[in-house]
Amino acid sequence: MLNFSRWAIAAIILPLAIGVLCAIPSFLPDATVAHLPRFMQTRVNLGLDLSGGSHLLLEASTQDVAKQRLTNMEEQVRTELRRGDPKIAIGDISSRDGKLSFMVREPSQVDAAVERIRPLTQGAGLTGQRDFNVEVVNSSTITITPTDAGIKNAVKSAMEVSTEVIRRRIDEMGTREPTIQQQGDNRIVVQVPGLQDPKALKALLGQTAKLEFKLVDTTANPAEVAQGRAPVGSEVLPYVNNPSGVPFIAVKRQVMVSGEDLSDATQGYDQSNQAIVNIRFNSSGGRKFGQVTSQNVNRPFAIILDGKVLSAPNINEPILGGSAQVSGSFTVESANQLAIALRSGKLPVNFVVVEERTVGPGLGADSIRAGLIASVVAVVAVAVFMFVSYGRFGMYANLAVAINVLVILGVMGMLGATLTLPGIAGFVLTIGTAVDANVLIYERIREERRRGRNVVASIEHGYKEASRTIFEANVTHAIAGGIMLALGSGPVKGFAIVLLIGIATSVFTAVTFTRMVVANWVRRTRPTDIHI
Amino acid sequence: MKLLKLVPDNTNIGFVAVRKWAFALTALLTVLAVGATLHKGLNLGVDFVGGLMIEAKFPQAVETDKVRSTIGSLGVGESSLQQFGDPKTVQIRLPLPEQGGAGAANAVVEKTRKAMVAEFPGVTFSRYDTVSGKVSGELIQNGVLAVVLAILGIAVFSWFRYEWQFGVSTFVAIVHDVLMTLGFFAITQLEFDLNIIAAVLTIVGYSINDKMVIDDRIRENMRKYRKMDMKSLIDLSVNETLPRTVMTSVTILLALGALLLLGGHVLRGFTAAMMLGIIVGTYSSVYVSSSLLISLGLSPQTSEKKAAKKGDYAGTAERVGPRDDGAKP
């Protein structure tokens, strides 16, 4: 075992050299790293607790998605049956307990109605699964129940769209390197490093930004509207800034133009220097808007955002240019946010922040400093201790630990892993446990020497016997680390990553590498006794 | 230069002989730890109970009472304040508003910030966490699950690798280590947060590492000295590995000591937990888990059967024999 072929030496040195090389960029300033070749641009990312920044966990309300789908279905059924040919009269439409039910007035038309609805309920997937089940109960009532698979698909696609929309919104804010990731079925993690105050970010993510233009129902009785009752075909919506003082207004259900028809939105000012949002429609949106405004001159229309009326201006003349102004007592900041939200599209589902962690850059810098000092002191203390305990062999172990620390950093850089504060703790602990392997080996060598074996046999035996123990002990460590990585969140994960990489690299540096160094020394000097 | 030896050569301490005492002491301490945990409860952080945690940094030292009264007058719920060593830093905990979701939590942070800045100019919030009840519930669940899985996983590993007695004794010792750590947190009322779960898992990993090394030596000696009775064999194994056990514990404690003193307040609870865990883990390796093997009826025969069946120790034949085997003049 004391003979290492050239190939073996190369096979040991090479990966270590690569690991150490990959660690170097992490210590260099940004500008220098940019000049390095691409494969050298591997750096350890700093976690939010070290760099400062915000971590937000957003949760979508899946019930919202299900409800929204049912509302859409109701709309589709109405259009298909009432407006289609031949007309099928329906009534008693209700969506309760998560299902839609309605009565077909003419019993003979029930089968025809089912026929016509079926195509609406087919899922888009390849499996041919239905998104909804259609059933006839009591011979004249039809119920449409969403299937679990259908809801799941809808949530999935809503989440995909949302992740994209959130990414666009955050990009528009111009923040540096945000991380936006879907987590589980209905959550999105947003991490923005270096953000001092996540208030604006949360305001931006908190609005779905569903913009609609609808005509105001001027025929509605104000007293009834105040009680929340609207004429058929209209609905009552909240309108906080209503000049009439009543915080409600009745609008037609039918949408004139919606946010989907926008091509651009920017923040601007109106004549009285109030902050507004200028919007521009795409061609079909502009045409629709022009058409409706031409037909409804001198009538008011409502600008509705997320189900709340922002303002209800009068149509003084047909608006044909394809652009409009959205006013509604904005501040410059909130108008700007709305413009960003409108540009990046509406969120298909509502999100709430269920977890937030914000670390100021000051604390992050303090933590890095404290972590560095602690690590250096730990390394020095352990190194001195190892030296006084094992002499020359202790120094070999120290060399191995030093290389190990760099290799861990290098591997983390290659994997694009993130170093967090618990990760630094993981480092310090790894320094402690990495020498354990050497302690095991050296104690074993001491033992073998006491038993009277010669130097070479003792070293050989020491490495051989200890290696098995080291391997088994590290497997148990890896089990704990793997579980932390799988189940842990945030800080625990950061710790587990360092621990796992450290286990893998420390076995290599503490056993294989030191064995090579020791073998080399023994071959060169042929000692008859060793001081260990 | 004379090299340092923490443990003298060829110790012969009778660990097994005192096992009744060790078991009694261990049981007593464990009961006390469990009692303390149940009686005093853990000071769970916002990670696990939900709520709002603000860490405020003041330009100069402040009295917590003054901060408390400033926040108390805001009507944002009962606050609990804590200081860690540094008189300029105060950790404020507030309940999460019951209604209004994210916006409401925001509003509380803003309200507190305004009031604090008015009262103590120059104060900054160096970090704040809000965790909703739902998420904190999941974090508890995952944390407990992780610890339980880790303990079981490793116990099963050592059962398959060795005999069931090793699995059981390791399991008992690890449960003891975890309970002692919980007791420590209950008595000191240090905040128990997500980082502590990581610490507990590491303690579990470390403590098992320790037991593995001793177990491995017991196995080796069982093959080597087939006629030796279990008590002397275990004593021999623990004594043989004692230098390593002490050396490793001391090195890790040195490294952790540096972290405790210099690593900043955010990691203090974590490091304290780790240090205690290392001490408790080392104790349970030396005094509890190996002696427990005797009580569980481990005998050289059981080991033999398993080794023969598995056949993965074929290479051990050369080691069967007296101590000076292989020594050449």
Tab-separated table of C-alpha atoms in Angstrom, chain B residues 136-259:
chain	number	residue	atom	x	y	z
B	136	SER	CA	-45.008	26.808	11.133
B	137	GLY	CA	-47.155	23.703	11.560
B	138	GLU	CA	-45.492	22.136	8.543
B	139	LEU	CA	-42.060	23.114	9.791
B	140	ILE	CA	-42.715	21.388	13.128
B	141	GLN	CA	-44.016	18.328	11.341
B	142	ASN	CA	-41.032	18.146	8.993
B	143	GLY	CA	-38.596	18.784	11.812
B	144	VAL	CA	-39.977	16.015	14.007
B	145	LEU	CA	-40.221	13.702	11.016
B	146	ALA	CA	-36.613	14.404	10.057
B	147	VAL	CA	-35.309	13.613	13.544
B	148	VAL	CA	-37.403	10.441	13.862
B	149	LEU	CA	-36.425	9.232	10.391
B	150	ALA	CA	-32.761	9.922	11.015
B	151	ILE	CA	-32.773	7.961	14.268
B	152	LEU	CA	-34.696	5.052	12.772
B	153	GLY	CA	-32.696	5.036	9.551
B	154	ILE	CA	-29.409	4.865	11.362
B	155	ALA	CA	-30.627	2.284	13.874
B	156	VAL	CA	-31.783	0.091	10.998
B	157	PHE	CA	-28.442	0.570	9.264
B	158	SER	CA	-26.495	-0.593	12.306
B	159	TRP	CA	-28.910	-3.484	12.779
B	160	PHE	CA	-28.283	-4.755	9.234
B	161	ARG	CA	-24.619	-4.088	9.416
B	162	TYR	CA	-24.149	-5.780	12.785
B	163	GLU	CA	-26.572	-7.555	15.123
B	164	TRP	CA	-29.917	-6.306	16.338
B	165	GLN	CA	-28.407	-5.626	19.766
B	166	PHE	CA	-26.249	-2.917	18.223
B	167	GLY	CA	-29.275	-1.365	16.562
B	168	VAL	CA	-31.245	-1.304	19.800
B	169	SER	CA	-28.410	-0.019	21.981
B	170	THR	CA	-27.626	2.731	19.467
B	171	PHE	CA	-31.280	3.632	19.252
B	172	VAL	CA	-31.624	3.892	23.040
B	173	ALA	CA	-28.488	5.986	23.359
B	174	ILE	CA	-29.535	8.356	20.567
B	175	VAL	CA	-33.007	8.847	22.011
B	176	HIS	CA	-31.274	9.677	25.276
B	177	ASP	CA	-29.053	12.251	23.539
B	178	VAL	CA	-32.000	13.909	21.841
B	179	LEU	CA	-34.049	14.014	25.050
B	180	MET	CA	-31.127	15.523	26.953
B	181	THR	CA	-30.796	18.213	24.297
B	182	LEU	CA	-34.506	18.993	24.578
B	183	GLY	CA	-34.151	19.163	28.350
B	184	PHE	CA	-31.238	21.571	27.984
B	185	PHE	CA	-33.379	23.867	25.838
B	186	ALA	CA	-36.273	23.640	28.280
B	187	ILE	CA	-34.076	24.555	31.247
B	188	THR	CA	-32.095	27.345	29.582
B	189	GLN	CA	-35.158	28.582	27.653
B	190	LEU	CA	-32.892	29.265	24.682
B	191	GLU	CA	-34.942	29.770	21.570
B	192	PHE	CA	-35.728	26.519	19.794
B	193	ASP	CA	-35.887	27.232	16.075
B	194	LEU	CA	-35.168	25.564	12.738
B	195	ASN	CA	-31.413	25.770	13.226
B	196	ILE	CA	-31.756	23.716	16.380
B	197	ILE	CA	-33.360	20.918	14.377
B	198	ALA	CA	-30.231	20.913	12.234
B	199	ALA	CA	-28.176	20.817	15.430
B	200	VAL	CA	-30.192	17.899	16.804
B	201	LEU	CA	-29.754	15.980	13.546
B	202	THR	CA	-26.031	16.608	13.630
B	203	ILE	CA	-25.862	15.462	17.232
B	204	VAL	CA	-27.639	12.296	16.161
B	205	GLY	CA	-25.174	11.820	13.301
B	206	TYR	CA	-22.150	12.569	15.449
B	207	SER	CA	-23.256	10.447	18.380
B	208	ILE	CA	-23.858	7.485	16.095
B	209	ASN	CA	-20.501	8.018	14.473
B	210	ASP	CA	-19.023	7.690	17.960
B	211	LYS	CA	-20.958	4.515	18.718
B	212	MET	CA	-20.113	3.034	15.337
B	213	VAL	CA	-16.421	3.315	16.075
B	214	ILE	CA	-16.797	1.476	19.376
B	215	ASP	CA	-19.235	-1.073	17.946
B	216	ASP	CA	-16.854	-1.711	15.109
B	217	ARG	CA	-14.073	-2.409	17.575
B	218	ILE	CA	-16.305	-4.727	19.599
B	219	ARG	CA	-17.061	-6.676	16.431
B	220	GLU	CA	-13.428	-6.870	15.545
B	221	ASN	CA	-12.458	-8.077	19.013
B	222	MET	CA	-15.281	-10.610	19.025
B	223	ARG	CA	-13.694	-12.231	16.014
B	224	LYS	CA	-10.228	-11.890	17.436
B	225	TYR	CA	-10.810	-13.219	20.952
B	226	ARG	CA	-13.457	-15.860	20.640
B	227	LYS	CA	-13.020	-17.138	24.176
B	228	MET	CA	-13.045	-13.813	25.984
B	229	ASP	CA	-16.158	-13.085	28.039
B	230	MET	CA	-18.345	-10.242	26.860
B	231	LYS	CA	-17.688	-7.938	29.825
B	232	SER	CA	-13.926	-7.874	29.436
B	233	LEU	CA	-14.280	-7.725	25.685
B	234	ILE	CA	-16.440	-4.630	25.787
B	235	ASP	CA	-14.204	-3.025	28.377
B	236	LEU	CA	-11.209	-3.764	26.193
B	237	SER	CA	-12.881	-2.299	23.134
B	238	VAL	CA	-14.006	0.878	24.894
B	239	ASN	CA	-10.550	1.332	26.398
B	240	GLU	CA	-8.815	0.748	23.095
B	241	THR	CA	-10.915	3.373	21.378
B	242	LEU	CA	-10.863	5.770	24.312
B	243	PRO	CA	-7.952	7.908	23.050
B	244	ARG	CA	-9.766	8.440	19.768
B	245	THR	CA	-13.091	9.166	21.496
B	246	VAL	CA	-11.534	11.815	23.693
B	247	MET	CA	-9.345	13.318	20.959
B	248	THR	CA	-12.208	13.723	18.549
B	249	SER	CA	-14.571	15.171	21.131
B	250	VAL	CA	-11.944	17.670	22.202
B	251	THR	CA	-11.146	18.776	18.652
B	252	ILE	CA	-14.808	19.252	17.798
B	253	LEU	CA	-15.422	21.074	21.061
B	254	LEU	CA	-12.465	23.341	20.244
B	255	ALA	CA	-13.943	24.177	16.847
B	256	LEU	CA	-17.413	24.702	18.300
B	257	GLY	CA	-15.978	26.801	21.126
B	258	ALA	CA	-14.578	29.196	18.557
B	259	LEU	CA	-17.996	29.365	16.931
